[in-house]
Coordinates of C-alpha atoms in Angstrom, one line a residue:
Chain Q
X1 CA 0.0 0.0 0.0
X2 CA 1.4 3.3 -1.0
X3 CA 0.6 6.6 0.7
X4 CA -1.3 9.3 -1.2
X5 CA 1.3 11.7 -2.6
X6 CA 1.3 15.4 -1.4
X7 CA 0.4 16.7 -4.8
X8 CA -2.9 15.0 -4.9
X9 CA -3.9 16.6 -1.6
X10 CA -2.7 20.0 -2.9
X11 CA -4.8 19.6 -6.1
X12 CA -7.8 18.8 -4.0
X13 CA -7.4 21.8 -1.7
X14 CA -6.8 24.1 -4.6
X15 CA -9.9 22.9 -6.4
X16 CA -11.9 23.3 -3.2
X17 CA -10.6 26.8 -2.8
X18 CA -11.6 27.9 -6.2
X19 CA -15.0 26.2 -6.0
X20 CA -15.4 28.3 -2.9
X21 CA -14.3 31.5 -4.9
X22 CA -16.7 30.6 -7.7
X23 CA -19.6 30.1 -5.2
X24 CA -18.8 33.4 -3.5
X25 CA -18.7 35.3 -6.8
X26 CA -21.8 33.7 -8.5
X27 CA -24.2 33.1 -5.7
X28 CA -26.6 35.9 -5.1
X29 CA -28.0 34.8 -1.7
X30 CA -25.8 36.2 1.1
X31 CA -26.0 32.9 3.1
X32 CA -24.8 30.9 0.1
X33 CA -21.9 33.4 -0.3
X34 CA -21.0 32.6 3.3
X35 CA -21.0 28.9 2.5
X36 CA -18.5 29.6 -0.3
X37 CA -16.3 31.4 2.2
X38 CA -16.4 28.4 4.6
X39 CA -15.3 26.2 1.7
X40 CA -12.3 28.5 1.0
X41 CA -11.3 28.5 4.7
X42 CA -11.6 24.7 4.9
X43 CA -9.4 24.2 1.8
X44 CA -6.7 26.3 3.6
X45 CA -7.0 23.9 6.6
X46 CA -6.4 20.9 4.3
X47 CA -3.3 22.7 3.0
X48 CA -1.9 23.3 6.5
X49 CA -2.5 19.8 7.6
X50 CA -1.0 18.3 4.5
X51 CA 2.1 20.4 4.7
X52 CA 2.5 19.6 8.3
X53 CA 2.0 15.9 7.9
X54 CA 4.1 15.4 4.8
X55 CA 6.9 17.9 5.0
X56 CA 7.4 18.8 8.7
X57 CA 6.0 15.8 10.7
X58 CA 8.1 16.8 13.8
X59 CA 6.1 20.0 14.2
X60 CA 2.6 20.8 15.2
X61 CA 2.5 24.5 14.0
X62 CA 0.3 23.7 11.0
X63 CA -2.2 21.7 13.1
X64 CA -2.4 24.5 15.7
X65 CA -3.0 27.1 13.0
X66 CA -5.9 25.0 11.7
X67 CA -7.7 24.9 15.0
X68 CA -7.5 28.7 15.2
X69 CA -8.8 29.1 11.7
X70 CA -11.8 26.8 12.5
X71 CA -12.6 28.8 15.7
X72 CA -12.3 32.2 14.0
X73 CA -14.3 31.1 11.0
X74 CA -17.1 30.1 13.4
X75 CA -17.0 33.5 15.0
X76 CA -17.0 35.2 11.6
X77 CA -20.0 33.2 10.5
X78 CA -21.8 34.0 13.7
X79 CA -21.3 37.8 13.2
X80 CA -22.1 37.6 9.5
X81 CA -25.4 35.7 10.1
X82 CA -26.4 38.1 12.8
X83 CA -25.9 41.0 10.4
X84 CA -27.7 39.2 7.6
X85 CA -30.7 38.5 9.9
X86 CA -30.8 42.2 10.8
X87 CA -30.6 43.1 7.1
X88 CA -33.6 40.8 6.5
X89 CA -35.5 42.4 9.4
X90 CA -35.1 45.9 8.0
X91 CA -35.3 45.3 4.2
X92 CA -37.0 41.8 3.9
X93 CA -34.5 40.3 1.5
X94 CA -31.0 38.7 1.7
X95 CA -30.2 39.0 -2.0
X96 CA -26.9 40.5 -3.0
X97 CA -28.4 42.0 -6.1
X98 CA -31.0 43.9 -4.1
X99 CA -28.6 45.1 -1.5
X100 CA -27.8 48.1 -3.7
X101 CA -28.9 51.0 -1.7
X102 CA -25.3 52.1 -1.4
X103 CA -24.2 53.0 -4.9
X104 CA -22.7 56.2 -6.4
Chain K
X1 CA 6.9 38.4 35.7
X2 CA 7.7 42.2 35.7
X3 CA 9.0 41.6 32.2
X4 CA 5.7 40.2 31.2
X5 CA 3.8 43.1 32.8
X6 CA 6.0 45.7 31.1
X7 CA 6.1 44.3 27.6
X8 CA 2.3 43.5 27.6
X9 CA 1.2 46.6 29.5
X10 CA -0.7 48.1 26.6
X11 CA -2.7 45.0 26.0
X12 CA -3.3 44.2 29.7
X13 CA -4.5 47.7 30.3
X14 CA -6.8 47.7 27.4
X15 CA -8.2 44.2 28.3
X16 CA -8.8 45.6 31.8
X17 CA -10.7 48.6 30.4
X18 CA -12.8 46.2 28.2
X19 CA -13.6 44.0 31.2
X20 CA -14.5 47.2 33.3
X21 CA -16.8 48.3 30.5
X22 CA -18.6 44.9 30.4
X23 CA -19.0 44.8 34.2
X24 CA -20.3 48.4 34.3
X25 CA -22.7 47.6 31.6
X26 CA -24.0 44.6 33.5
X27 CA -24.2 46.4 36.8
X28 CA -25.9 49.5 35.7
X29 CA -28.7 49.3 33.2
X30 CA -30.5 52.6 33.9
X31 CA -27.8 55.0 32.6
X32 CA -28.5 57.3 29.7
X33 CA -26.5 57.3 26.5
X34 CA -24.6 60.5 27.2
X35 CA -23.5 59.5 30.7
X36 CA -22.3 56.2 29.4
X37 CA -20.2 58.0 26.8
X38 CA -18.6 60.3 29.4
X39 CA -17.8 57.4 31.7
X40 CA -16.3 55.3 29.0
X41 CA -14.3 58.2 27.5
X42 CA -12.7 58.6 31.0
X43 CA -11.7 54.9 30.7
X44 CA -10.3 55.5 27.3
X45 CA -8.3 58.4 28.6
X46 CA -6.9 56.2 31.4
X47 CA -6.0 53.7 28.7
X48 CA -4.1 56.3 26.7
X49 CA -2.4 57.9 29.7
X50 CA -1.4 54.4 31.1
X51 CA 0.1 53.4 27.8
X52 CA 2.5 56.3 28.0
X53 CA 4.0 55.3 31.3
X54 CA 6.2 52.3 30.6
X55 CA 8.6 51.5 27.8
X56 CA 10.2 48.1 27.6
X57 CA 12.0 46.0 24.9
X58 CA 12.0 42.3 24.4
X59 CA 9.9 39.4 23.3
X60 CA 7.6 36.9 25.0
X61 CA 6.2 33.4 24.3
X62 CA 9.1 32.2 22.2
X63 CA 9.3 35.2 20.0
X64 CA 5.6 35.2 19.2
X65 CA 5.1 38.6 20.9
X66 CA 7.6 41.4 20.4
X67 CA 7.7 44.8 21.9
X68 CA 10.0 47.8 21.7
X69 CA 9.9 51.6 22.0
X70 CA 8.8 52.1 18.4
X71 CA 5.8 49.6 18.8
X72 CA 4.9 51.4 22.1
X73 CA 4.9 54.7 20.3
X74 CA 2.7 53.3 17.5
X75 CA 0.3 51.8 20.1
X76 CA 0.1 55.2 21.9
X77 CA -0.8 56.9 18.6
X78 CA -3.6 54.4 18.0
X79 CA -4.8 54.8 21.6
X80 CA -4.9 58.5 21.1
X81 CA -6.9 58.0 17.9
X82 CA -9.4 55.7 19.8
X83 CA -9.8 58.4 22.5
X84 CA -10.5 61.1 19.8
X85 CA -13.1 58.8 18.1
X86 CA -14.7 58.1 21.5
X87 CA -15.0 61.9 22.1
X88 CA -16.3 62.6 18.6
X89 CA -18.9 59.8 18.9
X90 CA -20.7 61.4 21.9
X91 CA -23.3 63.3 19.9
X92 CA -24.0 60.2 17.8
X93 CA -24.4 58.0 20.9
X94 CA -26.4 60.4 22.9
X95 CA -29.7 58.8 21.8
X96 CA -28.5 55.4 21.0
X97 CA -29.6 52.7 23.5
X98 CA -26.5 50.5 22.9
X99 CA -23.8 53.1 23.5
X100 CA -21.9 50.9 26.0
X101 CA -21.6 48.1 23.4
X102 CA -20.3 50.6 20.9
X103 CA -17.3 51.3 23.2
X104 CA -16.8 47.7 24.1
X105 CA -16.6 46.6 20.4
X106 CA -14.4 49.5 19.3
X107 CA -12.0 48.9 22.2
X108 CA -11.8 45.1 21.2
X109 CA -10.8 46.0 17.7
X110 CA -8.0 48.2 19.2
X111 CA -6.8 45.2 21.2
X112 CA -6.7 43.1 18.0
X113 CA -4.6 45.8 16.4
X114 CA -2.2 45.9 19.3
X115 CA -1.6 42.1 19.0
X116 CA -1.3 42.4 15.3
X117 CA 1.4 45.1 15.6
X118 CA 3.4 43.2 18.1
X119 CA 3.1 39.8 16.3
X120 CA 6.3 37.9 15.6
X121 CA 4.4 34.9 14.3
X122 CA 1.8 34.5 11.6
X123 CA -0.7 32.9 14.1
X124 CA -0.7 35.9 16.4
X125 CA -0.9 38.2 13.4
X126 CA -3.9 36.4 11.9
X127 CA -5.8 36.2 15.2
X128 CA -5.1 40.0 15.8
X129 CA -6.2 40.9 12.3
X130 CA -9.5 39.0 12.8
X131 CA -10.1 40.5 16.2
X132 CA -9.6 43.9 14.6
X133 CA -12.0 43.3 11.7
X134 CA -14.9 41.1 13.0
X135 CA -16.2 43.6 15.6
X136 CA -15.8 46.4 13.0
X137 CA -18.5 44.7 10.9
X138 CA -20.8 44.7 13.9
X139 CA -20.0 48.4 14.4
X140 CA -20.7 49.2 10.7
X141 CA -24.2 47.6 11.2
X142 CA -24.7 49.6 14.4
X143 CA -27.8 51.6 13.1
X144 CA -29.9 48.6 13.8
X145 CA -33.1 49.9 12.2
X146 CA -31.5 51.2 9.0
X147 CA -31.2 48.8 6.1
X148 CA -28.2 50.8 4.7
X149 CA -26.2 50.2 7.8
X150 CA -26.8 46.4 7.8
X151 CA -25.9 46.4 4.2
X152 CA -22.6 48.1 5.0
X153 CA -21.9 45.6 7.8
X154 CA -22.7 42.6 5.5
X155 CA -20.5 44.0 2.7
X156 CA -17.6 44.6 5.2
X157 CA -17.7 41.2 6.8
X158 CA -18.1 39.2 3.5
X159 CA -15.3 41.1 1.7
X160 CA -13.0 41.0 4.7
X161 CA -13.5 37.3 5.2
X162 CA -13.0 36.8 1.4
X163 CA -9.7 38.6 1.7
X164 CA -8.7 36.7 4.8
X165 CA -9.1 33.5 2.9
X166 CA -6.6 34.7 0.3
X167 CA -4.3 35.8 3.0
X168 CA -4.5 32.4 4.7
X169 CA -3.9 30.5 1.5
X170 CA -0.8 32.6 1.1
X171 CA 0.3 31.9 4.7
X172 CA -0.3 28.1 4.1
X173 CA 2.1 28.2 1.1
X174 CA 4.6 30.2 3.2
X175 CA 4.4 27.4 5.8
X176 CA 4.8 24.8 3.1
X177 CA 7.9 26.4 1.6
X178 CA 9.6 27.8 4.7
X179 CA 8.7 25.2 7.4
X180 CA 8.0 27.8 10.0
X181 CA 5.5 30.6 10.7
X182 CA 7.9 32.6 12.9
X183 CA 8.6 35.9 11.1
X184 CA 12.4 35.7 11.7
X185 CA 12.5 32.1 10.4
X186 CA 10.5 33.0 7.3
X187 CA 12.8 36.0 6.6
X188 CA 15.8 33.6 6.8
X189 CA 14.4 31.0 4.4
X190 CA 12.6 33.1 1.8
X191 CA 14.5 32.5 -1.4
X192 CA 12.0 33.6 -4.1
X193 CA 11.1 30.2 -5.6
X194 CA 7.8 30.2 -7.7
X195 CA 5.6 28.9 -4.9
X196 CA 6.9 31.6 -2.5
X197 CA 6.2 34.2 -5.1
X198 CA 2.6 32.9 -5.4
X199 CA 2.4 32.9 -1.6
X200 CA 3.6 36.5 -1.4
X201 CA 1.2 37.6 -4.1
X202 CA -1.7 36.1 -2.1
X203 CA -0.6 37.7 1.1
X204 CA -0.2 41.0 -0.7
X205 CA -3.8 40.6 -2.0
X206 CA -5.1 40.1 1.5
X207 CA -3.4 43.2 2.7
X208 CA -4.6 45.2 -0.4
X209 CA -8.2 44.3 0.5
X210 CA -7.7 45.5 4.1
X211 CA -6.0 48.7 3.0
X212 CA -8.5 49.3 0.1
X213 CA -5.8 49.5 -2.5
X214 CA -7.1 49.7 -6.1
X215 CA -8.3 47.2 -7.6
X216 CA -9.5 45.8 -4.2
X217 CA -11.2 49.0 -3.1
X218 CA -14.9 48.3 -4.0
X219 CA -16.2 47.8 -0.5
X220 CA -14.7 51.0 0.9
X221 CA -17.1 53.6 -0.3
X222 CA -20.2 51.5 0.3
X223 CA -19.2 50.6 3.9
X224 CA -18.2 54.2 4.8
X225 CA -21.5 55.5 3.4
X226 CA -23.7 53.0 5.2
X227 CA -21.8 52.9 8.5
X228 CA -22.3 55.5 11.3
X229 CA -19.8 58.4 10.9
X230 CA -17.7 57.6 14.0
X231 CA -17.2 54.1 12.7
X232 CA -16.3 55.3 9.2
X233 CA -13.8 57.6 10.8
X234 CA -12.3 54.8 12.9
X235 CA -12.2 52.5 9.8
X236 CA -10.5 55.1 7.6
X237 CA -7.9 56.2 10.1
X238 CA -7.1 53.9 12.9
X239 CA -7.7 50.5 11.4
X240 CA -6.0 51.7 8.2
X241 CA -3.0 53.0 10.2
X242 CA -2.6 49.7 12.1
X243 CA -2.7 47.6 8.9
X244 CA -0.3 49.9 7.1
X245 CA 2.2 49.6 9.9
X246 CA 2.0 45.8 9.9
X247 CA 2.2 45.8 6.1
X248 CA 5.5 47.8 6.3
X249 CA 7.0 45.3 8.8
X250 CA 5.8 42.3 6.7
X251 CA 7.2 43.8 3.5
X252 CA 10.5 45.1 5.0
X253 CA 11.5 42.4 7.5
X254 CA 9.6 39.2 6.5
X255 CA 9.6 39.4 2.7
X256 CA 12.6 41.8 2.5
X257 CA 14.4 39.3 0.2
X258 CA 11.6 39.6 -2.4
X259 CA 12.1 43.4 -2.8
X260 CA 12.6 43.0 -6.5
X261 CA 9.1 41.4 -6.7
X262 CA 7.2 43.8 -4.5
X263 CA 8.6 47.1 -5.9
X264 CA 6.7 46.8 -9.2
X265 CA 3.6 45.6 -7.4
X266 CA 3.7 48.6 -5.1
X267 CA 4.5 51.0 -8.0
X268 CA 1.5 49.9 -10.1
X269 CA -1.0 49.7 -7.3
X270 CA 0.1 53.0 -5.9
X271 CA -0.4 54.7 -9.2
X272 CA -3.8 53.1 -9.8
X273 CA -4.9 53.9 -6.2
X274 CA -4.0 57.6 -6.4
X275 CA -5.6 58.1 -9.8
X276 CA -8.8 56.1 -9.1
X277 CA -9.2 57.7 -5.7
X278 CA -8.9 61.1 -7.2
X279 CA -11.2 60.6 -10.2
X280 CA -14.0 59.1 -8.1
X281 CA -13.6 61.7 -5.3
X282 CA -14.3 64.5 -7.8
X283 CA -17.8 63.3 -8.6
X284 CA -19.1 62.5 -5.1
X285 CA -21.9 64.5 -3.4
X286 CA -22.2 62.5 -0.2
X287 CA -19.5 63.7 2.3
X288 CA -18.9 60.2 3.6
X289 CA -18.4 58.7 0.1
X290 CA -16.2 61.7 -0.7
X291 CA -14.0 61.1 2.3
X292 CA -13.9 57.4 1.5
X293 CA -12.4 58.1 -2.0
X294 CA -10.1 60.8 -0.6
X295 CA -8.8 58.2 1.9
X296 CA -8.2 55.7 -1.0
X297 CA -6.1 58.4 -2.7
X298 CA -4.2 59.0 0.5
X299 CA -3.4 55.3 0.8
X300 CA -1.9 55.6 -2.7
X301 CA 0.5 58.3 -1.4
X302 CA 1.3 56.1 1.6
X303 CA 2.3 53.3 -0.8
X304 CA 4.5 55.7 -2.6
X305 CA 6.3 56.3 0.7
X306 CA 6.6 52.6 1.5
X307 CA 8.0 52.0 -2.0
X308 CA 11.2 53.9 -1.0
X309 CA 12.3 51.1 1.4
X310 CA 15.3 53.0 2.7
X311 CA 16.2 53.8 6.3
X312 CA 13.9 56.8 6.5
X313 CA 10.8 55.3 4.9
X314 CA 9.2 53.8 7.9
X315 CA 9.6 57.0 10.0
X316 CA 8.1 59.0 7.1
X317 CA 5.1 56.8 6.8
X318 CA 4.5 56.8 10.5
X319 CA 4.8 60.6 10.6
X320 CA 2.3 60.9 7.7
X321 CA -0.1 58.5 9.5
X322 CA 0.0 60.7 12.6
X323 CA -0.9 63.8 10.5
X324 CA -3.5 61.9 8.6
X325 CA -5.0 60.7 11.8
X326 CA -5.5 64.3 13.1
X327 CA -6.7 65.7 9.7
X328 CA -9.1 62.9 8.8
X329 CA -10.6 62.7 12.3
X330 CA -11.2 66.5 12.2
X331 CA -12.9 66.2 8.9
X332 CA -15.0 63.2 9.9
X333 CA -15.7 64.9 13.3
X334 CA -17.2 68.0 11.7
X335 CA -19.2 65.8 9.2
X336 CA -20.4 63.7 12.2
X337 CA -21.5 66.7 14.2
X338 CA -23.5 68.1 11.3
X339 CA -25.0 64.7 10.5
X340 CA -26.0 64.0 14.2
X341 CA -27.6 67.4 14.5
X342 CA -29.4 67.7 11.1
X343 CA -29.1 64.4 9.3
X344 CA -27.6 66.2 6.3
X345 CA -24.7 64.4 4.6
X346 CA -24.6 66.0 1.2
X347 CA -21.8 68.5 0.2
X348 CA -24.5 70.8 -1.3
X349 CA -25.9 71.1 2.3
X350 CA -22.6 72.6 3.4
X351 CA -23.2 75.8 1.5
X352 CA -23.2 78.8 3.7
X353 CA -21.8 76.9 6.7
X354 CA -19.3 79.6 7.4
X355 CA -22.1 82.2 8.1
X356 CA -23.9 80.0 10.7
X357 CA -21.0 77.9 12.1
X358 CA -17.7 79.8 11.6
X359 CA -15.8 77.5 14.0
X360 CA -16.8 74.3 12.4
X361 CA -16.2 75.7 8.9
X362 CA -12.7 76.8 9.9
X363 CA -11.9 73.4 11.5
X364 CA -13.1 71.6 8.4
X365 CA -11.1 74.0 6.2
X366 CA -7.8 73.4 8.1
X367 CA -8.4 69.6 8.0
X368 CA -9.1 69.7 4.3
X369 CA -6.0 71.9 3.6
X370 CA -3.9 69.4 5.6
X371 CA -5.4 66.5 3.6
X372 CA -4.7 68.3 0.3
X373 CA -1.2 69.2 1.4
X374 CA -1.2 73.0 1.5
X375 CA 2.0 74.4 3.0
X376 CA 1.3 75.8 6.5
X377 CA -0.4 72.6 7.6
X378 CA 1.4 69.4 8.5
X379 CA -0.1 67.6 5.5
X380 CA 2.3 69.4 3.2
X381 CA 5.4 68.1 4.9
X382 CA 3.9 64.6 5.2
X383 CA 3.2 64.4 1.4
X384 CA 6.6 66.0 0.6
X385 CA 8.4 63.4 2.7
X386 CA 6.4 60.5 1.2
X387 CA 7.2 61.7 -2.3
X388 CA 10.9 62.2 -1.4
X389 CA 11.0 58.6 0.0
X390 CA 9.4 57.3 -3.2
X391 CA 11.8 59.3 -5.4
X392 CA 14.8 57.7 -3.8
X393 CA 14.4 54.8 -6.3
X394 CA 14.9 57.3 -9.1
X395 CA 11.6 56.7 -10.8
X396 CA 10.9 60.3 -11.5
X397 CA 8.0 59.8 -14.0
X398 CA 6.0 58.0 -11.4
X399 CA 6.7 60.7 -8.8
X400 CA 5.8 63.4 -11.3
X401 CA 2.4 61.7 -11.9
X402 CA 1.9 61.4 -8.1
X403 CA 2.7 65.1 -7.6
X404 CA 0.4 66.1 -10.4
X405 CA -2.4 64.1 -8.7
X406 CA -1.8 66.2 -5.6
X407 CA -2.8 69.2 -7.7
X408 CA -5.9 67.4 -8.9
X409 CA -6.8 66.5 -5.3
X410 CA -6.7 70.2 -4.5
X411 CA -9.7 70.7 -6.8
X412 CA -12.1 68.5 -4.8
X413 CA -10.9 69.5 -1.4
X414 CA -11.3 73.2 -2.2
X415 CA -14.7 72.5 -3.7
X416 CA -16.0 71.9 -0.1
X417 CA -14.2 75.0 1.2
X418 CA -15.7 77.0 -1.6
X419 CA -19.2 75.7 -0.8
X420 CA -18.8 76.6 2.9
X421 CA -17.3 80.1 2.4
X422 CA -18.5 81.5 -0.9
X423 CA -21.9 79.9 -1.8
X424 CA -25.2 80.4 -0.2
X425 CA -28.4 78.4 -0.2
X426 CA -32.0 78.9 0.6
X427 CA -32.0 76.4 3.5
X428 CA -28.6 76.8 5.3
X429 CA -27.7 74.6 8.2
X430 CA -28.6 76.4 11.5
X431 CA -26.3 76.9 14.4
X432 CA -25.1 73.5 15.6
X433 CA -24.4 72.9 19.3
X434 CA -20.9 71.4 19.5
X435 CA -20.9 69.9 23.0
X436 CA -17.8 69.8 25.3
X437 CA -16.4 66.4 24.3
X438 CA -16.4 66.9 20.5
X439 CA -15.0 70.4 20.9
X440 CA -12.1 69.0 22.9
X441 CA -11.4 66.4 20.2
X442 CA -11.6 68.9 17.4
X443 CA -9.3 71.3 19.2
X444 CA -6.8 68.5 19.8
X445 CA -6.9 67.5 16.1
X446 CA -6.3 71.1 14.9
X447 CA -3.5 71.5 17.5
X448 CA -2.0 68.3 16.2
X449 CA -2.2 69.5 12.5
X450 CA -0.6 72.8 13.2
X451 CA 2.0 71.8 15.8
X452 CA 3.3 68.8 13.9
X453 CA 3.5 71.0 10.8
X454 CA 5.2 74.0 12.4
X455 CA 7.6 72.2 14.8
X456 CA 10.1 69.7 13.6
X457 CA 10.5 67.9 16.9
X458 CA 7.6 65.5 16.2
X459 CA 9.3 64.2 13.0
X460 CA 12.8 64.2 14.7
X461 CA 11.4 62.0 17.5
X462 CA 9.7 59.5 15.1
X463 CA 12.8 59.5 12.8
X464 CA 15.1 58.6 15.7
X465 CA 12.7 55.9 17.0
X466 CA 12.6 54.2 13.6
X467 CA 16.3 54.5 13.0
X468 CA 17.0 52.5 16.2
X469 CA 14.9 49.5 15.1

């Protein structure tokens, strides 16, 4: 049995990152944009863990960083969802196309 | 133990202030908005004064946290800025039922900036950066019953999280290629192989978003317009100053080996930022959008200064940031007073302001002159030094274009001065009560603009501080 090479994992995480970017840029629902963001952050987590495991197995810096990213992403999502709920209360929509009261 | 207390004294004091605010808020529910503001402003004053007391040099937690006299000075400048914003926010918070939360959130962002400035490791830097931006989104959405404000908050948090993801991807590649996240280790191992260049580009993108460098500036004007004016002032001055200072240390010390790569990046983005900021500032009618684009143009000039990358550059940028803090806070302060009293935010409403409110009109004029860089004010010397620093690379065409843009910026800054002094309107703004706290803050800002322009000792002090680190 051979181990999965590092490049496979990096290809996976890069794909995941850009699927997240694509979702963020094309989705018009603010919650769906937030999901795209989570995908991007999780792909970075995969990167960190893969580098840590394959290249520097004697360290735990990458793993530690991942835990912080997960925690901060949760905080970010909490604040973002609170703001989106408040936006819905005042304007009755959460569509990025309609959130255009601030323009020129 | 004393070492720990001395090196961390800014952060410990500010944490103590935040905890005090939380306890006060829980213990006393009946207080009115204005008495909250007064009480919490006293706490911010204690925070600023306490920060001045101790200076220590060294590092903690295995080099993760660094501190020295220069960092202490930068933190003092930011604390002063927070105090000024707190004072200027009093008329806005007078009738707001969550005025204590406003101060708690804004003080937490400052704590994040302190950790970010002192970071010697990517982890502390990232955590500080997020602590400095997540509460800001909540603050931008602080007018809870106005859709615009929530929209500004949503735009700020989504775009800042998007930029953080790019920054993190860059950091993960830095980790992969360097094997460490310690700033000193990274600086030793950066060699400029293709993956490192990609990593650096991603980190640069993350910073560009936070600093609203063109082409990553689209969120800026929307967020400034929708956010309450004190928050817009804080975003444009203090949060920008903190990120700029970290950006300098990341460019110069962590990625110093890649100077050949980042010089063209900075050159192109600086040019684009100055020109775009100027062109869009000309056609704005809303004072907040106008100040947003003017602050984008100012960031372009700051980049010009960073570009120099010689021994003086860091001191020059720090000096300019200090002047910019005073000038922009004075401009936002006047706009905030007028908006809190009358709700008017259009430049056309400022016509005839000199007749009814001569003091406010003169304050705004001095601030705008300083932002434009007219000689008697400090802004002139700030801009002059920035351009001199940029010119040390010998790229005179670029510096010429930047200097011409200073002339263009004169047009839109003086447009407001002309509206206030020379034009009249059928419904002028009436006499606006200033209040004690905003008056003190505006007086401090004007004193700062004039004194740092007329006396060289400010610059000497900063110059000597940066030379020794």
